[in-house]
Amino acid sequence: MLALALIGMLAVASAAVPAAPPAAHRESIEGFAKDAWSTSAGLPHNAVHAITQTGDGYLWFATWEGVARYNGVGFTTFSRMSTPALPDSAIATIAADRFGNLWTGDTRGNLGRRDPAGRWRFWGRAQGMPRAAINRMAVDDTGRVWVGFDRLGIGRLDPDGRFTVLRGPAGKPITVLRIAIDAEGRPWLGTLDGAYRADPDGRLRAMSAELGLPPGQAMPFRDKAGRIWLTAGSSLYRVEGGRAVLVFRQPDGKRFSDFLHATNGDLWLGTENDGLLRVKGTRVDHFSTRNGLPEGRITALFEDREHSIWVGANGGLFRLRKALFANLRAEDGLSGNYVRALAETRDGSLWVGSSKGLDVVPPSGVPRPVSLGPAANRVSVMSLSAGPDDLLTIGTFGDGVLQARGGRVVRRITQAQGLPANHVRAFAQARGGGVWAGTQRGVALIDPAGHVRLPRTHDLPAEIVYALSETPEGLWVGTVSGAWLWNHSGVHRIDIMGAGQANSVFGFFHDPETGDTWISTDRGLFRHRRDGQLDHIGIERGMPVDGLFQMTVGRGGSAWIGSNKGIVHVCFKALRLAADGRLPRIGPDLFTALDGLASAQSNGASGPTTLQRRDGTIWIATAEGVAFVDPRRLAHFRFMSPPAVAIESVEADGQPMTAGPEGAYVLPAGTHRLTIAYAGLSYLLPQGIRYRTQMDGFDTGWVDRESQRTAEFTTLPPGTYAFRVQAAQARGAWGPDKTITVRLEPFLWQRSWFQLACAALVILALWCLHRWRTLAMARRERQLARLVDARTAELRQQSHVLEEVAQEREQLLDRLRGQADALEQLANEDPLTGVANRRRFNDMLSHVATVSAQDGRHWSLAIVDIDHFKQVNDRHSHVVGDLALCAVAEVLRHAAPADHLVARLGGEEFALLMPDTDAVQAARIGERIRTAVQQRDYRGIAPDLAITISIGVATCAMRGVDAATIFQAADAALYRAKAWGRNRVVAD
């Protein structure tokens, strides 16, 4: 009872501060990221009546506009508009059995079942169902379905299909609002008149009075251990030993509408109009619309297999899921979400500076604003620093520096007190006491008495300061344009521009183990060793982003760094190795909204923006509040189990297909496009799930689909294939295959039996054709034999005549051949000399030029002219001239090689075409011919007749020179022979 009283007092405390959750945020690190859905996000209706999860991993939601299936990314609605159509869209209740079936009940009394293969079956009035609205249902371990009706009690559908109605005592009409099956398989009923139980004899037994419950409404619930819990008004009971033991009572009298006993022991209670309660040990947490909860009555509570809590309400769907990061935001009590600075004092209080002021989060976890004086409504906090005596120094956007103790401002320091500027973005505790302040116009020291002391050097930058840190090396100053180190030897500018093209500095981290200083910049990290060496680690070395804000190193040896694109987590030892040059690339994580961050944008250029608290948790200032993480939980979320994969749909040319009796999807012949949709059924980080697929018999290996949830195939030949898909979490291993069989039917002409039949028919046709031809030939042979016999005599008689005709034909052919030869000779020979004529010469010239050009061989041409031939005609006669031409032609024919062509071009001009003859050979042949012509005896023609000739020779020694060019060259050479005195050979 003492524990109950304590819980009650905590509940009173909860009700007293509804604006902020009383849970300690330090413990809420194990807590939740929040998500909400409504019709704008795909829900068919905002009112969610019931939630369940089937064996394949899908989540289902009952609404007034159908039952919605959720795969982590989107909703698929089954209603009267879907195929097949449900009898009614107003689904009041749903349940899942251990066989993987989904059961639905609607307001018209129809019961539906969807099996794991996606087939629906319905029971209505035609199947014996009463005409009454179904309010609730439950399925026991034997497969019996218990159905709660409006004013008709409860019914039972047995596995054999029989339906039985169990009515209330003395026929009293009972409206069943809730059903829970206890460990013994007995249904407990929740009604407006109390709790009932269906006993094995089929009678309904009133239980409220027997259990000691107050009169009125009582609703039963079953936990995972099979125990029955009851809500009655604003009280929660657990049934033990035949009595109802009070576990929790809401002191304000607000009624409970639903209950869930979570796997971790948390008790979740939905209310009629006051949101959601979580009872965790002796602590009570309250979730309301301020936390994102939908408005209206809580109608359904459900814990899925990944232990997320789903909340159905009249105003929509809400989920509390486990995530690596949790967030402290305005909805949790902060003054503003744009957080710029964090600090922790010795009492464990967290101080949060934002654009809307300063908040303190004490160990109780309830944020409250801190008044900063008359300017509280306009003070924008830029920086914080907690001193060893818990003096909190506060830097502002334009109000200078404030110092507070215990949440009360004790000192204000502005330009009037000597501060260089009232815009202060950075602090560093001074080793000699006091605090260094980084302003818009440089650095100043505020001593313990609050006096401002300016540095006695003009070498420090007088510009906006983003980061400060005092280490044993000296004072580090980071500004918009670089980094400086001020120590006993002077002011030293650190060349981060030369080392890595960096400009702005956002933070410093002192490594106490090595004495090195790490510098966060707009171009990655730099390590400044004590010996002055500067090492750079940027995106080229594996850093996921350029701009990095303040870094801290947790107890586990991991570095945590804010950025504009998420929170970078990397092993600090790996950073050291990379800076030493012993590790080519680091392997960081980049945590984003998928990991629970309300915003991936961390804040920088102020600070501290990254803080390790005394309990080891890491807190980071972001654009949407403070994100925090317990590094001990990192391994669980980094290596999550791979999700189960479900095949959502198979479409052939856009038409949905269903699996056949053997589980195979049979596609019609001629299917051009096969589309398979699948989903990894994990709801923690569904956007980060990766997929890969393989179509056995088509793909040669796994095809990486990244986050794509469909696979398309457009060139599948007919055959049977196994489609396999695997899923993995963003940083996890691949899970087991989900495999389906796809059979693409062939056309008739593509089937084996048809092809064999066609081959057999062809063979039969060929045999028939052969047989027919054989018979026809035999018949024809007999006919021919008779015809031959009949005509043999006639042929013998005609043979003599034919022989004579043949002889005459041969004689005629001989004459024709002679005439043809004569015609050919006339066409190609000079009629006077008997050598080739101009036509024959032109044909052979073209042929020789073409063939020689193809083969790359030399050829030559000689043009021969009889010297003073006109005098022969004039002195002797034309008859003598003709005889002289014939004599010269005869000399040419005999003196030239056999394969050379001698031709008369006209008048006294001849040509000698010499294939395969180079220039030397051609000149030698020309000289031999000239000598032969000169030495011949012409006295038989005329007593004093002497004849000489002039010869021009040209040779084609390269490709690309045509016949006309060679002819012109030979003609030019002939001209020179005549010009030089005749009776000579001149080569071109």
Tab-separated table of C-alpha atoms in Angstrom, residues 269-623:
chain	number	residue	atom	x	y	z
A	269	LEU	CA	-2.912	4.020	-19.910
A	270	GLY	CA	-5.003	5.879	-22.446
A	271	THR	CA	-7.583	8.339	-21.217
A	272	GLU	CA	-10.843	9.699	-22.523
A	273	ASN	CA	-9.612	13.268	-22.934
A	274	ASP	CA	-6.317	13.713	-21.083
A	275	GLY	CA	-3.782	12.014	-23.314
A	276	LEU	CA	-1.560	9.109	-22.352
A	277	LEU	CA	0.086	8.013	-19.102
A	278	ARG	CA	3.112	5.809	-18.597
A	279	VAL	CA	3.642	4.279	-15.168
A	280	LYS	CA	7.265	3.218	-14.843
A	281	GLY	CA	7.999	1.919	-11.379
A	282	THR	CA	7.116	4.765	-9.069
A	283	ARG	CA	7.250	7.411	-11.791
A	284	VAL	CA	4.366	8.604	-13.935
A	285	ASP	CA	4.899	10.270	-17.318
A	286	HIS	CA	2.209	12.226	-19.072
A	287	PHE	CA	1.974	12.619	-22.858
A	288	SER	CA	-0.468	15.107	-24.302
A	289	THR	CA	-1.045	17.131	-27.424
A	290	ARG	CA	1.904	19.253	-26.295
A	291	ASN	CA	4.086	16.226	-27.005
A	292	GLY	CA	2.546	15.702	-30.433
A	293	LEU	CA	-0.189	13.302	-29.325
A	294	PRO	CA	-3.319	13.516	-31.529
A	295	GLU	CA	-6.384	15.081	-30.007
A	296	GLY	CA	-9.331	13.149	-28.653
A	297	ARG	CA	-9.930	9.867	-26.900
A	298	ILE	CA	-7.203	7.223	-26.816
A	299	THR	CA	-8.865	4.271	-28.547
A	300	ALA	CA	-6.035	1.777	-29.042
A	301	LEU	CA	-2.643	0.931	-27.533
A	302	PHE	CA	-0.284	-1.616	-29.059
A	303	GLU	CA	3.347	-2.699	-28.685
A	304	ASP	CA	4.939	-4.046	-31.852
A	305	ARG	CA	7.724	-6.620	-32.071
A	306	GLU	CA	10.378	-3.912	-31.987
A	307	HIS	CA	8.804	-2.590	-28.767
A	308	SER	CA	7.520	0.663	-30.210
A	309	ILE	CA	4.309	1.902	-28.618
A	310	TRP	CA	1.484	2.690	-31.065
A	311	VAL	CA	-1.365	4.911	-29.968
A	312	GLY	CA	-4.663	5.150	-31.809
A	313	ALA	CA	-6.816	8.175	-31.099
A	314	ASN	CA	-9.832	9.912	-32.526
A	315	GLY	CA	-7.482	12.463	-34.056
A	316	GLY	CA	-4.938	10.167	-35.660
A	317	LEU	CA	-2.119	7.712	-35.079
A	318	PHE	CA	0.880	8.274	-32.811
A	319	ARG	CA	4.019	6.268	-32.150
A	320	LEU	CA	6.708	6.325	-29.486
A	321	ARG	CA	9.717	4.439	-30.817
A	322	LYS	CA	13.100	3.673	-29.410
A	323	ALA	CA	15.847	5.700	-31.085
A	324	LEU	CA	19.521	6.305	-30.485
A	325	PHE	CA	18.944	10.013	-29.863
A	326	ALA	CA	16.266	11.684	-27.789
A	327	ASN	CA	15.429	15.373	-27.876
A	328	LEU	CA	14.572	18.082	-25.380
A	329	ARG	CA	12.458	20.680	-27.138
A	330	ALA	CA	9.967	23.471	-26.606
A	331	GLU	CA	7.175	20.915	-26.374
A	332	ASP	CA	9.033	19.476	-23.376
A	333	GLY	CA	9.279	22.855	-21.658
A	334	LEU	CA	12.217	24.701	-23.241
A	335	SER	CA	11.745	28.384	-23.988
A	336	GLY	CA	12.946	27.939	-27.558
A	337	ASN	CA	14.154	25.277	-29.955
A	338	TYR	CA	17.071	27.147	-31.539
A	339	VAL	CA	19.686	26.172	-28.968
A	340	ARG	CA	23.153	27.749	-29.101
A	341	ALA	CA	24.904	26.844	-25.848
A	342	LEU	CA	24.967	24.172	-23.122
A	343	ALA	CA	26.537	23.972	-19.668
A	344	GLU	CA	26.296	21.760	-16.593
A	345	THR	CA	26.810	22.812	-12.992
A	346	ARG	CA	28.025	20.656	-10.130
A	347	ASP	CA	24.509	19.880	-8.895
A	348	GLY	CA	23.781	18.062	-12.175
A	349	SER	CA	21.609	20.831	-13.609
A	350	LEU	CA	21.727	21.405	-17.352
A	351	TRP	CA	21.671	25.001	-18.578
A	352	VAL	CA	20.326	25.589	-22.066
A	353	GLY	CA	20.830	28.867	-23.901
A	354	SER	CA	18.654	29.547	-26.920
A	355	SER	CA	17.459	32.366	-29.104
A	356	LYS	CA	14.613	32.851	-26.618
A	357	GLY	CA	16.565	32.940	-23.391
A	358	LEU	CA	17.970	30.608	-20.765
A	359	ASP	CA	16.454	27.443	-19.284
A	360	VAL	CA	17.626	25.162	-16.514
A	361	VAL	CA	16.878	21.439	-16.474
A	362	PRO	CA	17.406	20.214	-12.907
A	363	PRO	CA	17.991	16.517	-12.125
A	364	SER	CA	14.214	16.096	-11.873
A	365	GLY	CA	14.089	16.593	-15.634
A	366	VAL	CA	11.516	19.411	-15.714
A	367	PRO	CA	12.841	22.422	-17.699
A	368	ARG	CA	12.032	25.877	-16.409
A	369	PRO	CA	12.962	29.312	-17.749
A	370	VAL	CA	15.498	31.509	-15.982
A	371	SER	CA	14.724	35.185	-15.701
A	372	LEU	CA	17.531	37.358	-16.995
A	373	GLY	CA	16.061	40.595	-15.711
A	374	PRO	CA	14.038	43.264	-17.459
A	375	ALA	CA	15.319	42.170	-20.842
A	376	ALA	CA	14.265	38.552	-20.370
A	377	ASN	CA	11.846	38.603	-23.265
A	378	ARG	CA	14.485	39.767	-25.714
A	379	VAL	CA	17.741	38.260	-24.462
A	380	SER	CA	19.198	35.832	-26.979
A	381	VAL	CA	21.790	33.585	-25.343
A	382	MET	CA	24.864	32.796	-27.463
A	383	SER	CA	27.325	31.218	-25.003
A	384	LEU	CA	27.602	29.704	-21.529
A	385	SER	CA	30.379	28.781	-19.122
A	386	ALA	CA	30.027	27.139	-15.700
A	387	GLY	CA	32.852	28.012	-13.320
A	388	PRO	CA	34.242	25.778	-10.579
A	389	ASP	CA	32.162	27.648	-8.017
A	390	ASP	CA	28.988	27.155	-10.148
A	391	LEU	CA	29.084	30.776	-11.261
A	392	LEU	CA	27.349	30.670	-14.638
A	393	THR	CA	28.620	33.173	-17.200
A	394	ILE	CA	26.137	33.974	-19.968
A	395	GLY	CA	27.015	35.558	-23.310
A	396	THR	CA	24.232	37.238	-25.271
A	397	PHE	CA	23.559	38.455	-28.775
A	398	GLY	CA	23.526	42.145	-27.815
A	399	ASP	CA	23.208	42.464	-24.061
A	400	GLY	CA	26.783	41.752	-23.088
A	401	VAL	CA	27.726	39.257	-20.380
A	402	LEU	CA	25.530	38.177	-17.478
A	403	GLN	CA	26.743	36.182	-14.484
A	404	ALA	CA	24.270	34.168	-12.432
A	405	ARG	CA	24.378	31.940	-9.413
A	406	GLY	CA	21.569	29.517	-8.598
A	407	GLY	CA	19.480	30.893	-11.440
A	408	ARG	CA	19.693	34.519	-10.243
A	409	VAL	CA	21.634	37.178	-12.147
A	410	VAL	CA	24.311	38.693	-9.910
A	411	ARG	CA	26.319	40.742	-12.401
A	412	ARG	CA	25.949	42.448	-15.799
A	413	ILE	CA	28.979	43.379	-17.874
A	414	THR	CA	28.642	45.429	-21.048
A	415	GLN	CA	30.656	47.862	-23.120
A	416	ALA	CA	30.072	50.378	-20.352
A	417	GLN	CA	32.265	48.204	-18.118
A	418	GLY	CA	34.963	47.903	-20.792
A	419	LEU	CA	33.759	44.914	-22.794
A	420	PRO	CA	34.904	45.282	-26.456
A	421	ALA	CA	31.380	44.495	-27.718
A	422	ASN	CA	28.041	43.342	-26.316
A	423	HIS	CA	27.870	40.435	-28.797
A	424	VAL	CA	29.523	37.450	-27.043
A	425	ARG	CA	29.724	33.976	-28.652
A	426	ALA	CA	32.439	32.144	-26.701
A	427	PHE	CA	33.907	31.664	-23.231
A	428	ALA	CA	36.872	29.829	-21.747
A	429	GLN	CA	37.647	29.423	-18.071
A	430	ALA	CA	40.947	31.180	-17.365
A	431	ARG	CA	43.570	29.053	-15.630
A	432	GLY	CA	44.447	31.931	-13.336
A	433	GLY	CA	40.832	32.673	-12.424
A	434	GLY	CA	38.047	34.464	-14.198
A	435	VAL	CA	36.762	33.763	-17.681
A	436	TRP	CA	37.869	34.703	-21.193
A	437	ALA	CA	35.111	36.222	-23.323
A	438	GLY	CA	35.073	36.149	-27.135
A	439	THR	CA	33.179	39.139	-28.490
A	440	GLN	CA	32.363	40.587	-31.850
A	441	ARG	CA	35.527	42.705	-31.572
A	442	GLY	CA	38.022	40.358	-30.038
A	443	VAL	CA	38.944	38.829	-26.677
A	444	ALA	CA	38.661	40.155	-23.126
A	445	LEU	CA	39.283	38.684	-19.654
A	446	ILE	CA	36.615	39.029	-16.980
A	447	ASP	CA	38.335	38.558	-13.622
A	448	PRO	CA	36.648	36.975	-10.563
A	449	ALA	CA	35.559	40.428	-9.395
A	450	GLY	CA	33.830	41.146	-12.693
A	451	HIS	CA	36.399	43.629	-13.988
A	452	VAL	CA	37.193	43.586	-17.701
A	453	ARG	CA	40.867	43.333	-18.663
A	454	LEU	CA	41.974	43.640	-22.275
A	455	PRO	CA	44.990	41.702	-23.606
A	456	ARG	CA	48.291	43.605	-23.625
A	457	THR	CA	48.931	42.776	-27.237
A	458	HIS	CA	47.708	44.099	-30.530
A	459	ASP	CA	48.454	40.885	-32.410
A	460	LEU	CA	45.220	39.136	-31.438
A	461	PRO	CA	42.412	39.557	-34.004
A	462	ALA	CA	39.881	42.276	-33.254
A	463	GLU	CA	37.050	40.438	-35.026
A	464	ILE	CA	34.144	38.165	-34.187
A	465	VAL	CA	35.295	35.263	-32.020
A	466	TYR	CA	33.587	31.858	-32.422
A	467	ALA	CA	35.641	29.674	-30.069
A	468	LEU	CA	37.987	29.955	-27.082
A	469	SER	CA	40.002	27.439	-25.086
A	470	GLU	CA	42.839	27.798	-22.592
A	471	THR	CA	45.203	24.818	-22.462
A	472	PRO	CA	48.727	24.358	-21.060
A	473	GLU	CA	49.964	25.667	-24.419
A	474	GLY	CA	48.163	28.979	-23.993
A	475	LEU	CA	44.943	30.660	-25.067
A	476	TRP	CA	43.395	29.418	-28.315
A	477	VAL	CA	41.267	31.899	-30.250
A	478	GLY	CA	39.061	30.853	-33.153
A	479	THR	CA	37.437	33.480	-35.345
A	480	VAL	CA	35.605	33.822	-38.591
A	481	SER	CA	38.949	33.997	-40.400
A	482	GLY	CA	41.361	31.692	-38.595
A	483	ALA	CA	42.983	30.304	-35.445
A	484	TRP	CA	45.519	31.900	-33.082
A	485	LEU	CA	47.567	30.663	-30.129
A	486	TRP	CA	48.640	33.228	-27.522
A	487	ASN	CA	51.260	32.178	-25.016
A	488	HIS	CA	54.432	33.446	-23.336
A	489	SER	CA	56.255	33.573	-26.666
A	490	GLY	CA	53.664	35.778	-28.329
A	491	VAL	CA	50.701	35.430	-30.672
A	492	HIS	CA	51.012	32.721	-33.332
A	493	ARG	CA	48.640	32.362	-36.240
A	494	ILE	CA	47.922	28.725	-37.130
A	495	ASP	CA	48.105	28.170	-40.887
A	496	ILE	CA	44.891	26.181	-41.341
A	497	MET	CA	44.382	27.817	-44.731
A	498	GLY	CA	47.659	26.501	-46.060
A	499	ALA	CA	47.208	23.081	-44.470
A	500	GLY	CA	43.656	22.459	-45.619
A	501	GLN	CA	42.004	25.547	-47.134
A	502	ALA	CA	40.145	26.200	-43.859
A	503	ASN	CA	38.958	29.620	-42.833
A	504	SER	CA	36.500	29.737	-39.917
A	505	VAL	CA	37.128	28.011	-36.574
A	506	PHE	CA	34.191	26.667	-34.527
A	507	GLY	CA	35.787	24.821	-31.640
A	508	PHE	CA	38.849	23.506	-29.827
A	509	PHE	CA	39.390	20.232	-27.989
A	510	HIS	CA	42.403	19.605	-25.756
A	511	ASP	CA	43.625	16.018	-25.710
A	512	PRO	CA	44.801	15.562	-22.098
A	513	GLU	CA	46.612	12.342	-22.965
A	514	THR	CA	48.909	13.764	-25.648
A	515	GLY	CA	48.659	17.497	-25.020
A	516	ASP	CA	47.555	18.061	-28.631
A	517	THR	CA	44.816	20.507	-29.578
A	518	TRP	CA	42.122	19.600	-32.112
A	519	ILE	CA	40.561	22.402	-34.133
A	520	SER	CA	37.074	22.188	-35.688
A	521	THR	CA	36.760	24.261	-38.871
A	522	ASP	CA	34.757	24.767	-42.021
A	523	ARG	CA	37.127	22.297	-43.751
A	524	GLY	CA	37.237	19.442	-41.279
A	525	LEU	CA	39.495	18.750	-38.299
A	526	PHE	CA	43.064	19.831	-37.647
A	527	ARG	CA	45.404	18.460	-35.023
A	528	HIS	CA	48.011	20.857	-33.664
A	529	ARG	CA	50.796	18.950	-31.982
A	530	ARG	CA	52.826	20.487	-29.182
A	531	ASP	CA	55.843	20.550	-31.507
A	532	GLY	CA	53.882	22.779	-33.891
A	533	GLN	CA	53.077	20.170	-36.555
A	534	LEU	CA	49.624	20.610	-38.095
A	535	ASP	CA	47.703	17.612	-39.498
A	536	HIS	CA	44.434	17.751	-41.444
A	537	ILE	CA	41.525	15.289	-41.608
A	538	GLY	CA	38.823	16.318	-44.081
A	539	ILE	CA	36.443	14.711	-46.529
A	540	GLU	CA	39.437	13.367	-48.449
A	541	ARG	CA	40.245	11.202	-45.420
A	542	GLY	CA	36.672	9.970	-44.908
A	543	MET	CA	35.050	12.802	-42.948
A	544	PRO	CA	31.406	12.866	-44.155
A	545	VAL	CA	31.041	16.684	-44.157
A	546	ASP	CA	33.242	19.743	-44.502
A	547	GLY	CA	32.018	22.019	-41.741
A	548	LEU	CA	32.497	20.638	-38.222
A	549	PHE	CA	31.447	22.295	-34.981
A	550	GLN	CA	32.663	21.654	-31.460
A	551	MET	CA	34.058	18.189	-30.657
A	552	THR	CA	34.005	16.259	-27.409
A	553	VAL	CA	35.315	12.790	-26.607
A	554	GLY	CA	33.140	10.468	-24.540
A	555	ARG	CA	34.157	7.934	-21.953
A	556	GLY	CA	34.047	5.116	-24.469
A	557	GLY	CA	36.740	6.746	-26.575
A	558	SER	CA	34.426	8.085	-29.268
A	559	ALA	CA	34.476	11.610	-30.647
A	560	TRP	CA	31.129	13.378	-31.120
A	561	ILE	CA	31.038	16.377	-33.454
A	562	GLY	CA	28.111	18.506	-34.556
A	563	SER	CA	27.593	19.594	-38.154
A	564	ASN	CA	24.940	21.071	-40.400
A	565	LYS	CA	24.136	17.622	-41.823
A	566	GLY	CA	24.031	15.504	-38.698
A	567	ILE	CA	26.134	14.392	-35.767
A	568	VAL	CA	29.479	12.834	-36.625
A	569	HIS	CA	30.623	9.929	-34.471
A	570	VAL	CA	34.097	8.478	-34.917
A	571	CYS	CA	36.627	6.549	-32.868
A	572	PHE	CA	39.048	9.068	-31.362
A	573	LYS	CA	41.886	6.553	-31.662
A	574	ALA	CA	41.178	6.369	-35.406
A	575	LEU	CA	41.452	10.161	-35.596
A	576	ARG	CA	44.853	9.999	-33.920
A	577	LEU	CA	46.039	7.270	-36.295
A	578	ALA	CA	44.776	9.202	-39.316
A	579	ALA	CA	46.527	12.358	-38.131
A	580	ASP	CA	49.726	10.327	-37.650
A	581	GLY	CA	49.437	9.070	-41.237
A	582	ARG	CA	49.008	5.457	-40.120
A	583	LEU	CA	45.362	5.205	-41.215
A	584	PRO	CA	44.478	6.345	-44.758
A	585	ARG	CA	40.757	6.837	-44.096
A	586	ILE	CA	38.552	7.017	-41.032
A	587	GLY	CA	35.175	5.272	-40.819
A	588	PRO	CA	32.769	7.683	-39.123
A	589	ASP	CA	29.021	7.469	-38.579
A	590	LEU	CA	26.762	10.356	-39.565
A	591	PHE	CA	23.612	10.333	-37.435
A	592	THR	CA	20.558	12.108	-38.843
A	593	ALA	CA	16.803	12.282	-38.314
A	594	LEU	CA	16.660	8.540	-39.023
A	595	ASP	CA	18.471	8.057	-35.715
A	596	GLY	CA	15.997	10.134	-33.711
A	597	LEU	CA	17.349	13.656	-34.185
A	598	ALA	CA	14.576	16.232	-34.307
A	599	SER	CA	16.890	18.155	-36.625
A	600	ALA	CA	20.110	17.033	-38.281
A	601	GLN	CA	21.319	20.638	-38.152
A	602	SER	CA	23.589	21.165	-35.174
A	603	ASN	CA	24.544	24.688	-34.227
A	604	GLY	CA	28.031	26.215	-34.246
A	605	ALA	CA	29.784	29.578	-34.042
A	606	SER	CA	28.689	29.767	-30.394
A	607	GLY	CA	29.014	27.457	-27.484
A	608	PRO	CA	29.605	25.132	-25.976
A	609	THR	CA	27.416	23.313	-28.515
A	610	THR	CA	28.608	19.809	-27.592
A	611	LEU	CA	28.685	18.701	-23.965
A	612	GLN	CA	29.588	15.509	-22.135
A	613	ARG	CA	27.682	15.474	-18.863
A	614	ARG	CA	28.784	13.912	-15.615
A	615	ASP	CA	26.734	10.773	-16.272
A	616	GLY	CA	28.565	10.187	-19.571
A	617	THR	CA	25.717	11.247	-21.844
A	618	ILE	CA	26.428	13.487	-24.841
A	619	TRP	CA	24.274	16.599	-25.404
A	620	ILE	CA	24.335	18.618	-28.620
A	621	ALA	CA	22.703	21.957	-29.438
A	622	THR	CA	20.591	21.815	-32.605
A	623	ALA	CA	18.135	23.929	-34.540
